[in-house]
Short mmCIF file of C-alpha atoms in Angstrom, two decimals:
data_model
loop_
_atom_site.label_atom_id
_atom_site.label_comp_id
_atom_site.label_asym_id
_atom_site.label_seq_id
_atom_site.Cartn_x
_atom_site.Cartn_y
_atom_site.Cartn_z
CA UNK A 1 -140.09 -190.18 -62.10
CA UNK A 2 -138.50 -193.38 -60.80
CA UNK A 3 -137.50 -191.53 -57.63
CA UNK A 4 -141.19 -190.96 -56.91
CA UNK A 5 -142.01 -194.62 -57.52
CA UNK A 6 -139.20 -195.70 -55.18
CA UNK A 7 -140.28 -193.34 -52.41
CA UNK A 8 -143.88 -194.51 -52.77
CA UNK A 9 -142.66 -198.05 -52.10
CA UNK A 10 -140.54 -197.00 -49.13
CA UNK A 11 -143.27 -194.85 -47.64
CA UNK A 12 -146.17 -197.23 -48.11
CA UNK A 13 -144.53 -200.61 -47.44
CA UNK A 14 -142.09 -199.57 -44.71
CA UNK A 15 -142.83 -196.24 -43.05
CA UNK A 16 -146.61 -196.57 -43.29
CA UNK A 17 -146.74 -200.12 -41.95
CA UNK A 18 -144.68 -199.15 -38.90
CA UNK A 19 -146.10 -195.71 -38.21
CA UNK A 20 -149.72 -196.84 -38.52
CA UNK A 21 -149.29 -198.84 -35.31
CA UNK A 22 -149.19 -195.55 -33.39
CA UNK A 23 -153.00 -195.55 -33.55
CA UNK A 24 -153.27 -199.35 -33.20
CA UNK A 25 -151.22 -200.24 -30.12
CA UNK A 26 -151.16 -198.37 -26.87
CA UNK A 27 -147.39 -198.78 -26.49
CA UNK A 28 -144.55 -198.98 -29.01
CA UNK A 29 -144.05 -202.74 -29.63
CA UNK A 30 -141.04 -202.92 -31.96
CA UNK A 31 -137.99 -201.80 -30.01
CA UNK A 32 -135.26 -199.23 -30.57
CA UNK A 33 -133.92 -200.46 -33.93
CA UNK A 34 -137.29 -200.30 -35.70
CA UNK A 35 -137.94 -196.92 -34.08
CA UNK A 36 -134.82 -195.50 -35.72
CA UNK A 37 -135.56 -197.19 -39.05
CA UNK A 38 -139.11 -195.82 -39.17
CA UNK A 39 -137.98 -192.24 -38.51
CA UNK A 40 -135.24 -192.55 -41.13
CA UNK A 41 -137.55 -194.09 -43.76
CA UNK A 42 -140.21 -191.41 -43.29
CA UNK A 43 -137.80 -188.46 -43.54
CA UNK A 44 -135.95 -190.08 -46.43
CA UNK A 45 -139.09 -190.66 -48.50
CA UNK A 46 -140.36 -187.11 -47.90
CA UNK A 47 -136.98 -185.63 -48.80
CA UNK A 48 -136.60 -187.60 -52.02
CA UNK A 49 -140.17 -186.75 -53.04
CA UNK A 50 -139.93 -182.99 -52.53
CA UNK A 51 -136.43 -182.67 -53.98
CA UNK A 52 -137.46 -184.69 -57.04
CA UNK A 53 -140.48 -182.45 -57.60
CA UNK A 54 -138.27 -179.37 -57.26
CA UNK A 55 -135.76 -180.78 -59.74
CA UNK A 56 -138.53 -181.63 -62.20
CA UNK A 57 -139.89 -178.07 -62.04
CA UNK A 58 -136.41 -176.71 -62.80
CA UNK A 59 -136.02 -179.13 -65.70
CA UNK A 60 -139.44 -178.18 -67.10
CA UNK A 61 -138.53 -174.49 -66.98
CA UNK A 62 -135.18 -175.13 -68.69
CA UNK A 63 -136.82 -177.29 -71.38
CA UNK A 64 -139.38 -174.57 -72.11
CA UNK A 65 -137.31 -171.40 -71.77
CA UNK A 66 -133.85 -172.69 -72.77
CA UNK A 67 -134.44 -175.76 -74.97
CA UNK A 68 -130.93 -175.81 -76.49
CA UNK A 69 -129.30 -175.76 -73.06
CA UNK A 70 -131.71 -178.46 -71.87
CA UNK A 71 -130.89 -180.75 -74.79
CA UNK A 72 -127.15 -180.21 -74.33
CA UNK A 73 -127.34 -181.08 -70.62
CA UNK A 74 -129.76 -183.97 -71.06
CA UNK A 75 -128.10 -187.35 -70.73
CA UNK A 76 -127.85 -190.46 -68.63
CA UNK A 77 -124.79 -189.17 -66.80
CA UNK A 78 -126.51 -185.93 -65.80
CA UNK A 79 -129.62 -187.81 -64.68
CA UNK A 80 -127.56 -190.22 -62.57
CA UNK A 81 -125.66 -187.38 -60.89
CA UNK A 82 -128.89 -185.51 -60.17
CA UNK A 83 -130.54 -188.57 -58.62
CA UNK A 84 -127.43 -189.33 -56.57
CA UNK A 85 -127.40 -185.75 -55.26
CA UNK A 86 -131.10 -185.95 -54.35
CA UNK A 87 -130.64 -189.19 -52.42
CA UNK A 88 -127.46 -187.98 -50.71
CA UNK A 89 -129.12 -184.76 -49.52
CA UNK A 90 -132.18 -186.69 -48.33
CA UNK A 91 -130.02 -189.17 -46.40
CA UNK A 92 -128.12 -186.33 -44.71
CA UNK A 93 -131.33 -184.61 -43.63
CA UNK A 94 -132.87 -187.89 -42.42
CA UNK A 95 -129.84 -188.93 -40.35
CA UNK A 96 -130.49 -186.74 -37.24
CA UNK A 97 -133.96 -188.22 -36.75
CA UNK A 98 -132.63 -191.77 -36.98
CA UNK A 99 -129.64 -191.10 -34.74
CA UNK A 100 -131.49 -189.29 -31.94
CA UNK A 101 -134.69 -191.35 -31.86
CA UNK A 102 -135.19 -193.30 -28.65
CA UNK A 103 -137.83 -195.18 -26.66
CA UNK A 104 -139.42 -192.80 -24.17
CA UNK A 105 -141.26 -194.17 -21.13
CA UNK A 106 -144.41 -192.22 -20.29
CA UNK A 107 -146.33 -192.66 -17.04
CA UNK A 108 -150.02 -192.35 -17.84
CA UNK A 109 -151.08 -193.24 -14.29
CA UNK A 110 -149.57 -194.63 -11.12
CA UNK A 111 -149.77 -198.25 -12.25
CA UNK A 112 -149.12 -198.07 -15.99
CA UNK A 113 -146.20 -196.96 -18.16
CA UNK A 114 -146.19 -196.97 -21.95
CA UNK A 115 -143.33 -196.77 -24.45
CA UNK A 116 -143.24 -194.17 -27.22
CA UNK A 117 -140.87 -193.83 -30.18
CA UNK A 118 -139.75 -190.21 -29.86
CA UNK A 119 -137.24 -188.33 -32.08
CA UNK A 120 -136.36 -185.52 -29.63
CA UNK A 121 -134.14 -186.59 -26.69
CA UNK A 122 -134.71 -184.46 -23.56
CA UNK A 123 -130.97 -184.19 -22.88
CA UNK A 124 -130.55 -181.98 -25.98
CA UNK A 125 -132.76 -179.30 -24.47
CA UNK A 126 -135.86 -177.50 -25.68
CA UNK A 127 -134.06 -175.86 -28.60
CA UNK A 128 -133.48 -179.15 -30.46
CA UNK A 129 -137.16 -179.95 -31.30
CA UNK A 130 -137.71 -176.38 -32.48
CA UNK A 131 -134.57 -176.49 -34.62
CA UNK A 132 -135.53 -179.80 -36.26
CA UNK A 133 -139.14 -178.74 -36.86
CA UNK A 134 -138.20 -175.41 -38.45
CA UNK A 135 -135.45 -177.10 -40.50
CA UNK A 136 -137.90 -179.68 -41.86
CA UNK A 137 -140.48 -176.99 -42.56
CA UNK A 138 -137.99 -174.94 -44.56
CA UNK A 139 -136.18 -177.77 -46.36
CA UNK A 140 -139.15 -180.10 -46.98
CA UNK A 141 -141.94 -177.58 -47.54
CA UNK A 142 -141.45 -173.81 -47.67
CA UNK A 143 -138.25 -173.42 -49.73
CA UNK A 144 -139.10 -176.14 -52.31
CA UNK A 145 -142.62 -174.78 -52.82
CA UNK A 146 -141.27 -171.24 -53.26
CA UNK A 147 -138.75 -172.48 -55.83
CA UNK A 148 -141.42 -174.48 -57.65
CA UNK A 149 -143.76 -171.47 -57.70
CA UNK A 150 -141.03 -169.22 -59.12
CA UNK A 151 -140.00 -171.64 -61.87
CA UNK A 152 -143.58 -172.41 -62.85
CA UNK A 153 -144.40 -168.71 -63.01
CA UNK A 154 -141.42 -168.13 -65.31
CA UNK A 155 -142.38 -171.16 -67.40
CA UNK A 156 -145.98 -169.97 -67.71
CA UNK A 157 -144.82 -166.55 -68.86
CA UNK A 158 -142.54 -168.16 -71.45
CA UNK A 159 -145.34 -170.39 -72.75
CA UNK A 160 -147.73 -167.44 -73.00
CA UNK A 161 -145.19 -165.48 -75.04
CA UNK A 162 -144.64 -168.48 -77.31
CA UNK A 163 -148.35 -168.95 -77.99
CA UNK A 164 -148.85 -165.22 -78.61
CA UNK A 165 -146.05 -165.16 -81.21
CA UNK A 166 -146.42 -168.32 -83.34
CA UNK A 167 -144.50 -166.80 -86.26
CA UNK A 168 -141.81 -169.12 -87.58
CA UNK A 169 -143.09 -172.16 -85.70
CA UNK A 170 -143.70 -175.29 -87.74
CA UNK A 171 -145.94 -178.20 -86.83
CA UNK A 172 -143.18 -180.24 -85.17
CA UNK A 173 -142.21 -177.30 -82.98
CA UNK A 174 -145.81 -176.80 -81.87
CA UNK A 175 -146.12 -180.51 -81.11
CA UNK A 176 -142.95 -180.35 -79.02
CA UNK A 177 -144.33 -177.40 -77.05
CA UNK A 178 -147.58 -179.29 -76.49
CA UNK A 179 -145.72 -182.31 -75.11
CA UNK A 180 -143.64 -180.14 -72.80
CA UNK A 181 -146.78 -178.39 -71.58
CA UNK A 182 -148.37 -181.76 -70.85
CA UNK A 183 -145.36 -182.90 -68.81
CA UNK A 184 -145.43 -179.60 -66.94
CA UNK A 185 -149.07 -180.21 -66.04
CA UNK A 186 -148.15 -183.64 -64.66
CA UNK A 187 -145.44 -182.18 -62.43
CA UNK A 188 -147.71 -179.31 -61.36
CA UNK A 189 -150.44 -181.77 -60.38
CA UNK A 190 -148.00 -183.77 -58.25
CA UNK A 191 -146.75 -180.57 -56.59
CA UNK A 192 -150.28 -179.40 -55.73
CA UNK A 193 -151.11 -182.80 -54.21
CA UNK A 194 -147.89 -182.75 -52.19
CA UNK A 195 -148.56 -179.22 -50.88
CA UNK A 196 -152.13 -180.06 -49.85
CA UNK A 197 -151.29 -183.41 -48.25
CA UNK A 198 -148.40 -182.18 -46.10
CA UNK A 199 -149.89 -178.80 -45.14
CA UNK A 200 -151.89 -180.02 -42.07
CA UNK A 201 -148.94 -181.92 -40.61
CA UNK A 202 -146.59 -178.96 -41.03
CA UNK A 203 -149.08 -176.61 -39.36
CA UNK A 204 -149.54 -178.97 -36.41
CA UNK A 205 -145.80 -179.46 -35.87
CA UNK A 206 -145.14 -175.71 -35.91
CA UNK A 207 -148.04 -175.01 -33.54
CA UNK A 208 -147.16 -177.77 -31.09
CA UNK A 209 -143.44 -177.08 -30.77
CA UNK A 210 -143.54 -173.27 -30.87
CA UNK A 211 -146.58 -172.75 -28.65
CA UNK A 212 -145.54 -172.77 -24.96
CA UNK A 213 -149.09 -173.75 -23.92
CA UNK A 214 -149.57 -176.47 -26.54
CA UNK A 215 -150.17 -179.26 -24.01
CA UNK A 216 -152.82 -177.22 -22.18
CA UNK A 217 -154.52 -176.05 -25.40
CA UNK A 218 -154.45 -179.46 -27.08
CA UNK A 219 -158.13 -180.34 -27.56
CA UNK A 220 -160.33 -182.43 -29.83
CA UNK A 221 -159.86 -179.99 -32.72
CA UNK A 222 -156.09 -180.37 -32.74
CA UNK A 223 -156.42 -184.10 -32.21
CA UNK A 224 -158.62 -184.44 -35.31
CA UNK A 225 -156.31 -182.07 -37.21
CA UNK A 226 -153.33 -184.23 -36.29
CA UNK A 227 -155.06 -187.42 -37.46
CA UNK A 228 -156.05 -185.73 -40.73
CA UNK A 229 -152.45 -184.64 -41.29
CA UNK A 230 -151.26 -188.16 -40.50
CA UNK A 231 -153.67 -189.69 -43.04
CA UNK A 232 -152.99 -187.11 -45.76
CA UNK A 233 -149.23 -187.58 -45.50
CA UNK A 234 -149.72 -191.25 -46.47
CA UNK A 235 -152.46 -190.43 -48.96
CA UNK A 236 -149.92 -188.42 -50.98
CA UNK A 237 -148.04 -191.60 -51.86
CA UNK A 238 -151.28 -193.30 -52.87
CA UNK A 239 -152.47 -190.44 -55.09
CA UNK A 240 -149.25 -190.02 -57.09
CA UNK A 241 -149.75 -193.15 -59.23
CA UNK A 242 -153.42 -192.27 -59.78
CA UNK A 243 -152.54 -188.77 -61.01
CA UNK A 244 -149.87 -190.15 -63.33
CA UNK A 245 -152.34 -192.70 -64.73
CA UNK A 246 -154.94 -190.00 -65.40
CA UNK A 247 -152.56 -187.54 -67.08
CA UNK A 248 -149.68 -189.48 -68.60
CA UNK A 249 -150.43 -191.90 -71.42
CA UNK A 250 -146.91 -193.35 -71.27
CA UNK A 251 -147.21 -194.17 -67.56
CA UNK A 252 -150.69 -195.56 -68.16
CA UNK A 253 -149.45 -197.94 -70.87
CA UNK A 254 -146.55 -199.16 -68.71
CA UNK A 255 -148.89 -199.55 -65.74
CA UNK A 256 -151.31 -201.65 -67.79
CA UNK A 257 -148.47 -203.79 -69.11
CA UNK A 258 -147.14 -204.51 -65.62
CA UNK A 259 -150.63 -205.19 -64.26
CA UNK A 260 -151.42 -207.55 -67.14
CA UNK A 261 -148.11 -209.36 -66.75
CA UNK A 262 -148.73 -209.75 -63.02
CA UNK A 263 -152.25 -211.06 -63.63
CA UNK A 264 -150.91 -213.47 -66.27
CA UNK A 265 -148.31 -214.81 -63.83
CA UNK A 266 -150.96 -215.30 -61.14
CA UNK A 267 -153.34 -217.05 -63.56
CA UNK A 268 -150.54 -219.28 -64.86
CA UNK A 269 -149.56 -220.30 -61.33
CA UNK A 270 -153.17 -221.10 -60.45
CA UNK A 271 -153.60 -223.10 -63.67
CA UNK A 272 -150.37 -225.03 -63.04
CA UNK A 273 -151.42 -225.89 -59.49
CA UNK A 274 -154.88 -227.02 -60.62
CA UNK A 275 -153.42 -229.22 -63.37
CA UNK A 276 -150.98 -230.83 -60.98
CA UNK A 277 -153.73 -231.48 -58.47
CA UNK A 278 -155.91 -233.01 -61.18
CA UNK A 279 -153.10 -235.32 -62.32
CA UNK A 280 -152.41 -236.38 -58.75
CA UNK A 281 -156.03 -237.23 -58.06
CA UNK A 282 -156.75 -239.12 -61.31
CA UNK A 283 -153.55 -240.76 -62.53
CA UNK A 284 -151.73 -241.88 -59.36
CA UNK A 285 -152.90 -245.30 -58.23
CA UNK A 286 -153.87 -245.81 -54.63
CA UNK A 287 -153.89 -249.05 -52.64
CA UNK A 288 -156.59 -249.78 -50.10
CA UNK A 289 -156.91 -252.50 -47.47
CA UNK A 290 -159.02 -253.17 -44.42
CA UNK A 291 -156.25 -252.02 -42.05
CA UNK A 292 -154.64 -249.09 -43.90
CA UNK A 293 -154.99 -246.69 -46.79
CA UNK A 294 -152.03 -244.97 -48.38
CA UNK A 295 -152.14 -242.04 -50.79
CA UNK A 296 -149.12 -241.15 -52.89
CA UNK A 297 -148.60 -237.40 -53.44
CA UNK A 298 -145.92 -236.18 -55.85
CA UNK A 299 -144.19 -232.84 -55.18
CA UNK A 300 -141.21 -231.07 -56.85
CA UNK A 301 -138.93 -231.62 -53.86
CA UNK A 302 -140.11 -235.10 -52.82
CA UNK A 303 -140.68 -237.93 -55.25
CA UNK A 304 -143.47 -239.41 -53.10
CA UNK A 305 -144.98 -238.97 -49.68
CA UNK A 306 -146.83 -241.93 -48.22
CA UNK A 307 -149.38 -240.54 -45.85
CA UNK A 308 -151.86 -241.43 -43.15
CA UNK A 309 -152.18 -244.92 -41.78
CA UNK A 310 -155.69 -245.39 -40.48
CA UNK A 311 -155.30 -248.03 -37.77
CA UNK A 312 -157.98 -250.09 -36.13
CA UNK A 313 -157.28 -248.50 -32.75
CA UNK A 314 -158.49 -245.10 -34.03
CA UNK A 315 -155.06 -243.48 -33.71
CA UNK A 316 -153.70 -241.55 -36.70
CA UNK A 317 -150.03 -241.37 -37.56
CA UNK A 318 -148.10 -239.78 -40.41
CA UNK A 319 -145.35 -241.76 -42.12
CA UNK A 320 -143.23 -239.88 -44.67
CA UNK A 321 -140.93 -241.70 -47.04
CA UNK A 322 -138.55 -239.89 -49.40
CA UNK A 323 -137.82 -241.93 -52.54
#
């Protein structure tokens, strides 16, 4: 599950913050380096998410249908190798988008030119966009969803057979099956959300790059469809923690603990600042005269700062003394 948490962070705090400016600024404002980073971060987060969900569905099927094999293969070394393979495959698939992305200059009228971050260089020909789009559709959507559907169908059949033949099952075995079924529901919920959120964007990309008259037929319907797909692709990362909180008690307890610890740290910092300010205002003597007034402020880095001379001429100056 930590892969999903990591990709949520990458997608929301990096890819989302950069890509959202497409609908904010008229022209790309960040330059070539950020253009490449944004394409790489988006493809990387999608790849890690879908490959993690596929791996989890395979693990759920193995744990349900072949529990002895699952327990023999379960271990920190196997988990590390699996995660490393997921990230390596995602990096490989995200590299072409980062390498070939460039700043394209588009003339919208005779007096104005805008810059666009575009992942398909024109010198590679018309076949390159189609190849990349169909590759992403197969590797990020169609093939993983087919594999997940197959493994969940097999797992459902195995669970139905187990519930229909409870002979020889003790209470601990039934509790174990119930826990595995609950985990399977969590993974299935995440898969359904992923399929629904990325479906509009996949449909638009296939239509736009494989329809020869896409530019002529692009109308308000496809524009709204594209915006919906853009929003849903980011909404997927926002819904994953909510689904886990609603279904998983373990995740919910950890989430509460981290939230409470964060709130405690914030409250402690506010209390510390207020106490320091109170001590400064009530226990540090100040000296006043008809020509000047000096206030002494104590800070962690400076023992004292003598501030603001109010002179008769009306001019204000700041004098800082480090003791």
